[in-house]
Amino acid sequence: MAVESAYLMQFVEETSFYNRIVLSHLLPSNLWDPLPHFLQTWLRNYLAGTLLYFISGFLWCFYIYYLKLNVYLPRDAIPTRKAMLLQIYVAMKAMPWYTLLPTVSEYMIESGWTKCYSRIGEVSWFLYFVSIAVYLVLVEFGIYWMHRELHDIKPLYKYLHATHHIYNKQNTLSPFAGLAFHPLDGILQAVPHVIALFIVPIHFTTHIGLLFMEAIWTANIHDCIHGNIWPVMGAGYHTIHHTTYKHNYGHYTIWMDWMFGSLRDPLLQEDDNKAE
């Protein structure tokens, strides 16, 4: 029991270290140091998630809408400032709730309820990469079906997912739309990351990193630029999802849509549009 407690303390020490790094650079210590560990962790996730959202969104918009104007998108396909500000408003309302999920997942890890391990040295590098691959397959499967059911179950679509689908044309989508969800919708689509913790042994810091990479990935798939890198579920595929509502539910790759019959290729879509 003492050995198990000592092992779990490694997770607590690691999260405390991350809390100190983030919070000490952003807030006076008297504002966060007295807080309980759980609230410190939530505050760190909230501030880090907000910074990541704005930094990735602004840099990506600056690159594609200004530095590369008319290279990737014509001027009339660029969303208005009003549309982007609305997306930011929706995302910021939801951010305190989004960041509860990694906070709760860290609490469960610290409590020893999951299969997370603290140090890569506890397993071989081969098993480390195999576990990441299995973890990502489970996450991809879970997000695909969660996303699909948010469309197929009408009350879930009406009261949750429709908030995100008001952005249904190319000139209304931007990197800032990536987190513009109803809070519960955003949490439900990220829950597979947490469920996988109970199934696959995964490195703790890698899990946290993959969760926060979601902010960058969702910004990328809402920029309407088709990278055409097989089998990546890039923005070209996801733009079709926003316009047809019944294709391309996948997250990182096209494999789940291919297996379950919901895939629509953006290049074929372009050919169909030209034929019309």
PDB file of C-alpha atoms in Angstrom:
ATOM      1  CA  MET A   1       0.000   0.000   0.000  1.00  0.00           C
ATOM      2  CA  ALA A   2       2.820   2.371   0.906  1.00  0.00           C
ATOM      3  CA  VAL A   3       4.549   1.528  -2.383  1.00  0.00           C
ATOM      4  CA  GLU A   4       1.347   2.271  -4.324  1.00  0.00           C
ATOM      5  CA  SER A   5       0.880   5.579  -2.491  1.00  0.00           C
ATOM      6  CA  ALA A   6       4.469   6.559  -3.221  1.00  0.00           C
ATOM      7  CA  TYR A   7       3.968   5.717  -6.888  1.00  0.00           C
ATOM      8  CA  LEU A   8       0.768   7.769  -7.137  1.00  0.00           C
ATOM      9  CA  MET A   9       2.560  10.697  -5.501  1.00  0.00           C
ATOM     10  CA  GLN A  10       4.689  10.885  -8.651  1.00  0.00           C
ATOM     11  CA  PHE A  11       1.568  11.954 -10.581  1.00  0.00           C
ATOM     12  CA  VAL A  12       0.670  14.546  -7.919  1.00  0.00           C
ATOM     13  CA  GLU A  13       4.215  15.935  -7.951  1.00  0.00           C
ATOM     14  CA  GLU A  14       4.152  16.122 -11.744  1.00  0.00           C
ATOM     15  CA  THR A  15       0.824  17.968 -11.901  1.00  0.00           C
ATOM     16  CA  SER A  16       1.999  20.287  -9.120  1.00  0.00           C
ATOM     17  CA  PHE A  17       5.123  21.010 -11.156  1.00  0.00           C
ATOM     18  CA  TYR A  18       3.022  21.893 -14.223  1.00  0.00           C
ATOM     19  CA  ASN A  19       0.758  24.047 -12.036  1.00  0.00           C
ATOM     20  CA  ARG A  20       3.732  26.025 -10.723  1.00  0.00           C
ATOM     21  CA  ILE A  21       5.247  26.514 -14.187  1.00  0.00           C
ATOM     22  CA  VAL A  22       2.038  27.899 -15.719  1.00  0.00           C
ATOM     23  CA  LEU A  23       0.489  29.751 -12.793  1.00  0.00           C
ATOM     24  CA  SER A  24       3.665  31.367 -11.473  1.00  0.00           C
ATOM     25  CA  HIS A  25       4.245  32.979 -14.875  1.00  0.00           C
ATOM     26  CA  LEU A  26       0.683  34.219 -15.331  1.00  0.00           C
ATOM     27  CA  LEU A  27      -0.684  35.119 -11.892  1.00  0.00           C
ATOM     28  CA  PRO A  28       0.586  36.515  -8.559  1.00  0.00           C
ATOM     29  CA  SER A  29       1.213  33.636  -6.157  1.00  0.00           C
ATOM     30  CA  ASN A  30      -1.296  34.954  -3.592  1.00  0.00           C
ATOM     31  CA  LEU A  31      -4.088  34.341  -6.134  1.00  0.00           C
ATOM     32  CA  TRP A  32      -3.392  30.672  -6.784  1.00  0.00           C
ATOM     33  CA  ASP A  33      -1.047  29.274  -4.104  1.00  0.00           C
ATOM     34  CA  PRO A  34      -3.758  29.022  -1.388  1.00  0.00           C
ATOM     35  CA  LEU A  35      -6.102  27.096  -3.705  1.00  0.00           C
ATOM     36  CA  PRO A  36      -6.608  23.330  -3.286  1.00  0.00           C
ATOM     37  CA  HIS A  37      -4.629  21.148  -5.687  1.00  0.00           C
ATOM     38  CA  PHE A  38      -7.704  20.310  -7.812  1.00  0.00           C
ATOM     39  CA  LEU A  39      -8.560  23.990  -8.344  1.00  0.00           C
ATOM     40  CA  GLN A  40      -4.936  24.832  -9.132  1.00  0.00           C
ATOM     41  CA  THR A  41      -4.970  22.117 -11.776  1.00  0.00           C
ATOM     42  CA  TRP A  42      -8.227  23.406 -13.266  1.00  0.00           C
ATOM     43  CA  LEU A  43      -6.906  26.990 -13.300  1.00  0.00           C
ATOM     44  CA  ARG A  44      -3.720  25.847 -15.030  1.00  0.00           C
ATOM     45  CA  ASN A  45      -5.705  23.913 -17.648  1.00  0.00           C
ATOM     46  CA  TYR A  46      -8.077  26.846 -18.179  1.00  0.00           C
ATOM     47  CA  LEU A  47      -5.296  29.403 -18.668  1.00  0.00           C
ATOM     48  CA  ALA A  48      -3.175  27.062 -20.799  1.00  0.00           C
ATOM     49  CA  GLY A  49      -6.173  26.049 -22.930  1.00  0.00           C
ATOM     50  CA  THR A  50      -7.199  29.688 -23.449  1.00  0.00           C
ATOM     51  CA  LEU A  51      -3.669  30.732 -24.423  1.00  0.00           C
ATOM     52  CA  LEU A  52      -3.322  27.797 -26.794  1.00  0.00           C
ATOM     53  CA  TYR A  53      -6.671  28.610 -28.422  1.00  0.00           C
ATOM     54  CA  PHE A  54      -5.825  32.265 -29.027  1.00  0.00           C
ATOM     55  CA  ILE A  55      -2.192  31.802 -30.027  1.00  0.00           C
ATOM     56  CA  SER A  56      -2.887  28.964 -32.496  1.00  0.00           C
ATOM     57  CA  GLY A  57      -6.013  30.692 -33.841  1.00  0.00           C
ATOM     58  CA  PHE A  58      -4.435  34.119 -34.360  1.00  0.00           C
ATOM     59  CA  LEU A  59      -1.222  32.759 -35.875  1.00  0.00           C
ATOM     60  CA  TRP A  60      -3.105  30.478 -38.264  1.00  0.00           C
ATOM     61  CA  CYS A  61      -5.538  33.224 -39.309  1.00  0.00           C
ATOM     62  CA  PHE A  62      -2.673  35.688 -39.828  1.00  0.00           C
ATOM     63  CA  TYR A  63      -0.860  33.172 -42.016  1.00  0.00           C
ATOM     64  CA  ILE A  64      -3.747  32.047 -44.243  1.00  0.00           C
ATOM     65  CA  TYR A  65      -5.820  35.269 -44.384  1.00  0.00           C
ATOM     66  CA  TYR A  66      -3.026  37.868 -44.613  1.00  0.00           C
ATOM     67  CA  LEU A  67       0.400  36.457 -45.448  1.00  0.00           C
ATOM     68  CA  LYS A  68      -1.084  33.968 -47.954  1.00  0.00           C
ATOM     69  CA  LEU A  69      -4.128  35.928 -49.078  1.00  0.00           C
ATOM     70  CA  ASN A  70      -5.486  34.519 -52.375  1.00  0.00           C
ATOM     71  CA  VAL A  71      -2.999  31.639 -52.171  1.00  0.00           C
ATOM     72  CA  TYR A  72      -5.092  29.206 -50.130  1.00  0.00           C
ATOM     73  CA  LEU A  73      -8.425  31.026 -50.124  1.00  0.00           C
ATOM     74  CA  PRO A  74      -9.924  33.786 -52.282  1.00  0.00           C
ATOM     75  CA  ARG A  75     -10.834  36.994 -50.470  1.00  0.00           C
ATOM     76  CA  ASP A  76     -14.566  36.257 -50.641  1.00  0.00           C
ATOM     77  CA  ALA A  77     -14.055  32.946 -48.797  1.00  0.00           C
ATOM     78  CA  ILE A  78     -12.509  34.624 -45.744  1.00  0.00           C
ATOM     79  CA  PRO A  79     -14.942  34.809 -42.804  1.00  0.00           C
ATOM     80  CA  THR A  80     -15.874  38.213 -41.471  1.00  0.00           C
ATOM     81  CA  ARG A  81     -14.478  39.597 -38.236  1.00  0.00           C
ATOM     82  CA  LYS A  82     -18.006  39.400 -36.832  1.00  0.00           C
ATOM     83  CA  ALA A  83     -18.188  35.658 -37.555  1.00  0.00           C
ATOM     84  CA  MET A  84     -14.795  35.025 -35.950  1.00  0.00           C
ATOM     85  CA  LEU A  85     -15.652  37.133 -32.886  1.00  0.00           C
ATOM     86  CA  LEU A  86     -18.855  35.122 -32.444  1.00  0.00           C
ATOM     87  CA  GLN A  87     -16.838  31.894 -32.608  1.00  0.00           C
ATOM     88  CA  ILE A  88     -14.427  33.238 -29.991  1.00  0.00           C
ATOM     89  CA  TYR A  89     -17.356  34.262 -27.777  1.00  0.00           C
ATOM     90  CA  VAL A  90     -18.917  30.771 -27.953  1.00  0.00           C
ATOM     91  CA  ALA A  91     -15.561  29.073 -27.304  1.00  0.00           C
ATOM     92  CA  MET A  92     -14.744  31.322 -24.333  1.00  0.00           C
ATOM     93  CA  LYS A  93     -18.121  30.652 -22.716  1.00  0.00           C
ATOM     94  CA  ALA A  94     -17.401  26.931 -22.959  1.00  0.00           C
ATOM     95  CA  MET A  95     -13.687  26.978 -22.026  1.00  0.00           C
ATOM     96  CA  PRO A  96     -14.167  26.780 -18.213  1.00  0.00           C
ATOM     97  CA  TRP A  97     -16.237  23.621 -18.742  1.00  0.00           C
ATOM     98  CA  TYR A  98     -13.957  22.108 -21.400  1.00  0.00           C
ATOM     99  CA  THR A  99     -10.978  22.326 -19.070  1.00  0.00           C
ATOM    100  CA  LEU A 100     -12.817  20.470 -16.329  1.00  0.00           C
ATOM    101  CA  LEU A 101     -12.334  17.269 -18.360  1.00  0.00           C
ATOM    102  CA  PRO A 102      -8.503  17.158 -18.242  1.00  0.00           C
ATOM    103  CA  THR A 103      -8.697  18.286 -14.607  1.00  0.00           C
ATOM    104  CA  VAL A 104     -10.968  15.368 -13.719  1.00  0.00           C
ATOM    105  CA  SER A 105      -8.847  12.964 -15.777  1.00  0.00           C
ATOM    106  CA  GLU A 106      -5.733  14.099 -13.880  1.00  0.00           C
ATOM    107  CA  TYR A 107      -7.563  13.564 -10.579  1.00  0.00           C
ATOM    108  CA  MET A 108      -8.498  10.015 -11.621  1.00  0.00           C
ATOM    109  CA  ILE A 109      -4.898   9.335 -12.649  1.00  0.00           C
ATOM    110  CA  GLU A 110      -3.564  10.683  -9.340  1.00  0.00           C
ATOM    111  CA  SER A 111      -6.073   8.462  -7.511  1.00  0.00           C
ATOM    112  CA  GLY A 112      -4.818   5.333  -9.306  1.00  0.00           C
ATOM    113  CA  TRP A 113      -8.068   4.575 -11.115  1.00  0.00           C
ATOM    114  CA  THR A 114      -6.581   4.413 -14.619  1.00  0.00           C
ATOM    115  CA  LYS A 115      -3.859   2.492 -16.446  1.00  0.00           C
ATOM    116  CA  CYS A 116      -1.613   5.560 -16.751  1.00  0.00           C
ATOM    117  CA  TYR A 117       2.054   5.233 -15.884  1.00  0.00           C
ATOM    118  CA  SER A 118       4.365   8.005 -14.792  1.00  0.00           C
ATOM    119  CA  ARG A 119       7.701   7.402 -16.526  1.00  0.00           C
ATOM    120  CA  ILE A 120       8.478   6.116 -20.022  1.00  0.00           C
ATOM    121  CA  GLY A 121      11.309   4.115 -18.467  1.00  0.00           C
ATOM    122  CA  GLU A 122       8.715   1.835 -16.867  1.00  0.00           C
ATOM    123  CA  VAL A 123       8.045   0.300 -20.300  1.00  0.00           C
ATOM    124  CA  SER A 124      10.118  -0.199 -23.432  1.00  0.00           C
ATOM    125  CA  TRP A 125      10.058   2.411 -26.200  1.00  0.00           C
ATOM    126  CA  PHE A 126       8.378  -0.187 -28.408  1.00  0.00           C
ATOM    127  CA  LEU A 127       5.506  -0.630 -25.946  1.00  0.00           C
ATOM    128  CA  TYR A 128       5.317   3.134 -25.455  1.00  0.00           C
ATOM    129  CA  PHE A 129       4.651   3.724 -29.169  1.00  0.00           C
ATOM    130  CA  VAL A 130       2.356   0.689 -29.477  1.00  0.00           C
ATOM    131  CA  SER A 131       0.259   1.959 -26.569  1.00  0.00           C
ATOM    132  CA  ILE A 132      -0.018   5.412 -28.181  1.00  0.00           C
ATOM    133  CA  ALA A 133      -1.156   3.803 -31.444  1.00  0.00           C
ATOM    134  CA  VAL A 134      -3.822   1.699 -29.680  1.00  0.00           C
ATOM    135  CA  TYR A 135      -4.891   4.706 -27.608  1.00  0.00           C
ATOM    136  CA  LEU A 136      -5.335   6.839 -30.741  1.00  0.00           C
ATOM    137  CA  VAL A 137      -7.324   4.100 -32.514  1.00  0.00           C
ATOM    138  CA  LEU A 138      -9.693   3.907 -29.541  1.00  0.00           C
ATOM    139  CA  VAL A 139      -9.966   7.702 -29.428  1.00  0.00           C
ATOM    140  CA  GLU A 140     -10.652   7.856 -33.179  1.00  0.00           C
ATOM    141  CA  PHE A 141     -13.344   5.168 -32.896  1.00  0.00           C
ATOM    142  CA  GLY A 142     -14.935   6.854 -29.885  1.00  0.00           C
ATOM    143  CA  ILE A 143     -14.951  10.363 -31.373  1.00  0.00           C
ATOM    144  CA  TYR A 144     -16.354   9.071 -34.671  1.00  0.00           C
ATOM    145  CA  TRP A 145     -19.346   7.433 -33.011  1.00  0.00           C
ATOM    146  CA  MET A 146     -19.882  10.202 -30.479  1.00  0.00           C
ATOM    147  CA  HIS A 147     -19.873  12.753 -33.305  1.00  0.00           C
ATOM    148  CA  ARG A 148     -22.160  10.638 -35.480  1.00  0.00           C
ATOM    149  CA  GLU A 149     -24.670  10.133 -32.673  1.00  0.00           C
ATOM    150  CA  LEU A 150     -24.676  13.877 -31.996  1.00  0.00           C
ATOM    151  CA  HIS A 151     -26.058  14.147 -35.534  1.00  0.00           C
ATOM    152  CA  ASP A 152     -28.293  11.065 -35.600  1.00  0.00           C
ATOM    153  CA  ILE A 153     -29.997  11.551 -32.213  1.00  0.00           C
ATOM    154  CA  LYS A 154     -32.159  14.565 -32.984  1.00  0.00           C
ATOM    155  CA  PRO A 155     -32.451  16.062 -29.456  1.00  0.00           C
ATOM    156  CA  LEU A 156     -28.646  15.901 -29.079  1.00  0.00           C
ATOM    157  CA  TYR A 157     -28.240  17.698 -32.377  1.00  0.00           C
ATOM    158  CA  LYS A 158     -30.911  20.290 -31.667  1.00  0.00           C
ATOM    159  CA  TYR A 159     -29.811  21.213 -28.148  1.00  0.00           C
ATOM    160  CA  LEU A 160     -26.051  20.583 -28.351  1.00  0.00           C
ATOM    161  CA  HIS A 161     -24.372  20.102 -31.709  1.00  0.00           C
ATOM    162  CA  ALA A 162     -26.402  22.646 -33.692  1.00  0.00           C
ATOM    163  CA  THR A 163     -24.469  25.391 -31.881  1.00  0.00           C
ATOM    164  CA  HIS A 164     -21.380  24.355 -33.825  1.00  0.00           C
ATOM    165  CA  HIS A 165     -23.160  23.831 -37.140  1.00  0.00           C
ATOM    166  CA  ILE A 166     -24.347  27.398 -37.552  1.00  0.00           C
ATOM    167  CA  TYR A 167     -20.978  27.645 -39.316  1.00  0.00           C
ATOM    168  CA  ASN A 168     -22.092  25.786 -42.438  1.00  0.00           C
ATOM    169  CA  LYS A 169     -20.431  27.633 -45.310  1.00  0.00           C
ATOM    170  CA  GLN A 170     -16.805  28.114 -46.258  1.00  0.00           C
ATOM    171  CA  ASN A 171     -16.923  31.834 -45.538  1.00  0.00           C
ATOM    172  CA  THR A 172     -18.233  31.242 -42.004  1.00  0.00           C
ATOM    173  CA  LEU A 173     -15.609  28.687 -40.961  1.00  0.00           C
ATOM    174  CA  SER A 174     -12.316  29.756 -39.413  1.00  0.00           C
ATOM    175  CA  PRO A 175      -9.695  28.246 -37.083  1.00  0.00           C
ATOM    176  CA  PHE A 176     -11.583  29.887 -34.200  1.00  0.00           C
ATOM    177  CA  ALA A 177     -14.617  27.694 -34.964  1.00  0.00           C
ATOM    178  CA  GLY A 178     -12.614  24.673 -33.795  1.00  0.00           C
ATOM    179  CA  LEU A 179     -13.745  25.061 -30.172  1.00  0.00           C
ATOM    180  CA  ALA A 180     -17.023  26.917 -30.775  1.00  0.00           C
ATOM    181  CA  PHE A 181     -19.290  24.247 -29.271  1.00  0.00           C
ATOM    182  CA  HIS A 182     -21.926  23.938 -26.621  1.00  0.00           C
ATOM    183  CA  PRO A 183     -19.854  23.031 -23.519  1.00  0.00           C
ATOM    184  CA  LEU A 184     -21.422  19.582 -23.124  1.00  0.00           C
ATOM    185  CA  ASP A 185     -20.932  18.848 -26.832  1.00  0.00           C
ATOM    186  CA  GLY A 186     -17.218  19.661 -26.614  1.00  0.00           C
ATOM    187  CA  ILE A 187     -16.819  17.529 -23.500  1.00  0.00           C
ATOM    188  CA  LEU A 188     -18.679  14.556 -25.011  1.00  0.00           C
ATOM    189  CA  GLN A 189     -16.434  14.580 -28.078  1.00  0.00           C
ATOM    190  CA  ALA A 190     -13.313  14.610 -25.886  1.00  0.00           C
ATOM    191  CA  VAL A 191     -14.553  11.919 -23.462  1.00  0.00           C
ATOM    192  CA  PRO A 192     -13.003   9.067 -25.549  1.00  0.00           C
ATOM    193  CA  HIS A 193      -9.589  10.409 -24.496  1.00  0.00           C
ATOM    194  CA  VAL A 194     -10.550   9.705 -20.880  1.00  0.00           C
ATOM    195  CA  ILE A 195     -12.295   6.374 -21.497  1.00  0.00           C
ATOM    196  CA  ALA A 196      -9.142   5.102 -23.230  1.00  0.00           C
ATOM    197  CA  LEU A 197      -7.209   5.688 -19.982  1.00  0.00           C
ATOM    198  CA  PHE A 198      -9.087   2.780 -18.409  1.00  0.00           C
ATOM    199  CA  ILE A 199      -8.312   0.440 -21.316  1.00  0.00           C
ATOM    200  CA  VAL A 200      -4.782   1.177 -22.532  1.00  0.00           C
ATOM    201  CA  PRO A 201      -1.644   1.830 -20.462  1.00  0.00           C
ATOM    202  CA  ILE A 202      -0.572   5.312 -21.525  1.00  0.00           C
ATOM    203  CA  HIS A 203       2.159   7.694 -20.410  1.00  0.00           C
ATOM    204  CA  PHE A 204       0.670  10.453 -18.243  1.00  0.00           C
ATOM    205  CA  THR A 205       2.335  13.474 -19.870  1.00  0.00           C
ATOM    206  CA  THR A 206       1.653  12.055 -23.337  1.00  0.00           C
ATOM    207  CA  HIS A 207      -2.067  11.821 -22.485  1.00  0.00           C
ATOM    208  CA  ILE A 208      -2.151  15.449 -21.325  1.00  0.00           C
ATOM    209  CA  GLY A 209      -0.244  16.540 -24.430  1.00  0.00           C
ATOM    210  CA  LEU A 210      -2.639  14.701 -26.756  1.00  0.00           C
ATOM    211  CA  LEU A 211      -5.648  16.282 -25.044  1.00  0.00           C
ATOM    212  CA  PHE A 212      -4.265  19.783 -25.526  1.00  0.00           C
ATOM    213  CA  MET A 213      -3.227  19.011 -29.106  1.00  0.00           C
ATOM    214  CA  GLU A 214      -6.972  18.855 -29.771  1.00  0.00           C
ATOM    215  CA  ALA A 215      -7.065  22.671 -29.711  1.00  0.00           C
ATOM    216  CA  ILE A 216      -4.475  22.877 -32.483  1.00  0.00           C
ATOM    217  CA  TRP A 217      -5.990  20.049 -34.517  1.00  0.00           C
ATOM    218  CA  THR A 218      -9.522  21.446 -34.387  1.00  0.00           C
ATOM    219  CA  ALA A 219      -8.208  24.852 -35.501  1.00  0.00           C
ATOM    220  CA  ASN A 220      -6.537  23.139 -38.452  1.00  0.00           C
ATOM    221  CA  ILE A 221      -9.593  21.215 -39.670  1.00  0.00           C
ATOM    222  CA  HIS A 222     -11.748  24.346 -39.693  1.00  0.00           C
ATOM    223  CA  ASP A 223      -9.536  26.431 -41.985  1.00  0.00           C
ATOM    224  CA  CYS A 224     -11.192  25.074 -45.212  1.00  0.00           C
ATOM    225  CA  ILE A 225      -7.805  24.282 -46.816  1.00  0.00           C
ATOM    226  CA  HIS A 226      -7.614  20.779 -48.254  1.00  0.00           C
ATOM    227  CA  GLY A 227      -4.103  19.444 -47.647  1.00  0.00           C
ATOM    228  CA  ASN A 228      -4.826  16.161 -49.486  1.00  0.00           C
ATOM    229  CA  ILE A 229      -2.563  14.045 -47.264  1.00  0.00           C
ATOM    230  CA  TRP A 230      -3.917  10.489 -47.147  1.00  0.00           C
ATOM    231  CA  PRO A 231      -5.301   9.232 -44.738  1.00  0.00           C
ATOM    232  CA  VAL A 232      -5.552  12.453 -42.730  1.00  0.00           C
ATOM    233  CA  MET A 233      -9.048  13.838 -42.087  1.00  0.00           C
ATOM    234  CA  GLY A 234      -8.037  17.352 -43.056  1.00  0.00           C
ATOM    235  CA  ALA A 235     -10.040  20.535 -43.463  1.00  0.00           C
ATOM    236  CA  GLY A 236     -11.227  19.593 -46.960  1.00  0.00           C
ATOM    237  CA  TYR A 237     -13.075  16.589 -45.538  1.00  0.00           C
ATOM    238  CA  HIS A 238     -14.348  18.490 -42.524  1.00  0.00           C
ATOM    239  CA  THR A 239     -15.664  21.373 -44.634  1.00  0.00           C
ATOM    240  CA  ILE A 240     -17.844  18.821 -46.457  1.00  0.00           C
ATOM    241  CA  HIS A 241     -19.098  17.669 -43.048  1.00  0.00           C
ATOM    242  CA  HIS A 242     -20.184  21.226 -42.275  1.00  0.00           C
ATOM    243  CA  THR A 243     -22.056  21.554 -45.559  1.00  0.00           C
ATOM    244  CA  THR A 244     -23.706  18.113 -45.933  1.00  0.00           C
ATOM    245  CA  TYR A 245     -24.129  17.208 -42.202  1.00  0.00           C
ATOM    246  CA  LYS A 246     -23.926  13.467 -42.991  1.00  0.00           C
ATOM    247  CA  HIS A 247     -20.358  12.758 -44.062  1.00  0.00           C
ATOM    248  CA  ASN A 248     -16.840  12.759 -42.618  1.00  0.00           C
ATOM    249  CA  TYR A 249     -17.491  12.403 -38.884  1.00  0.00           C
ATOM    250  CA  GLY A 250     -13.923  11.231 -38.230  1.00  0.00           C
ATOM    251  CA  HIS A 251     -11.318  13.175 -36.319  1.00  0.00           C
ATOM    252  CA  TYR A 252      -7.714  12.460 -37.255  1.00  0.00           C
ATOM    253  CA  THR A 253      -8.137  10.041 -40.151  1.00  0.00           C
ATOM    254  CA  ILE A 254     -10.648   8.963 -42.786  1.00  0.00           C
ATOM    255  CA  TRP A 255     -10.544   5.293 -41.758  1.00  0.00           C
ATOM    256  CA  MET A 256     -13.658   5.221 -39.565  1.00  0.00           C
ATOM    257  CA  ASP A 257     -15.734   6.980 -42.232  1.00  0.00           C
ATOM    258  CA  TRP A 258     -14.373   4.566 -44.831  1.00  0.00           C
ATOM    259  CA  MET A 259     -15.244   1.533 -42.653  1.00  0.00           C
ATOM    260  CA  PHE A 260     -18.732   2.750 -41.732  1.00  0.00           C
ATOM    261  CA  GLY A 261     -19.763   4.178 -45.096  1.00  0.00           C
ATOM    262  CA  SER A 262     -19.849   7.918 -44.378  1.00  0.00           C
ATOM    263  CA  LEU A 263     -16.733   9.044 -46.269  1.00  0.00           C
ATOM    264  CA  ARG A 264     -16.968  11.765 -48.919  1.00  0.00           C
ATOM    265  CA  ASP A 265     -13.787  12.802 -50.727  1.00  0.00           C
ATOM    266  CA  PRO A 266     -13.352  16.582 -51.270  1.00  0.00           C
ATOM    267  CA  LEU A 267     -11.772  16.019 -54.687  1.00  0.00           C
ATOM    268  CA  LEU A 268     -14.803  14.008 -55.832  1.00  0.00           C
ATOM    269  CA  GLN A 269     -17.013  16.733 -54.371  1.00  0.00           C
ATOM    270  CA  GLU A 270     -15.206  19.310 -56.506  1.00  0.00           C
ATOM    271  CA  ASP A 271     -15.748  17.170 -59.618  1.00  0.00           C
ATOM    272  CA  ASP A 272     -19.459  16.871 -58.793  1.00  0.00           C
ATOM    273  CA  ASN A 273     -19.742  20.631 -58.318  1.00  0.00           C
ATOM    274  CA  LYS A 274     -18.036  21.270 -61.684  1.00  0.00           C
ATOM    275  CA  ALA A 275     -20.349  18.782 -63.396  1.00  0.00           C
ATOM    276  CA  GLU A 276     -23.360  20.664 -62.056  1.00  0.00           C
TER     277      GLU A 276
END
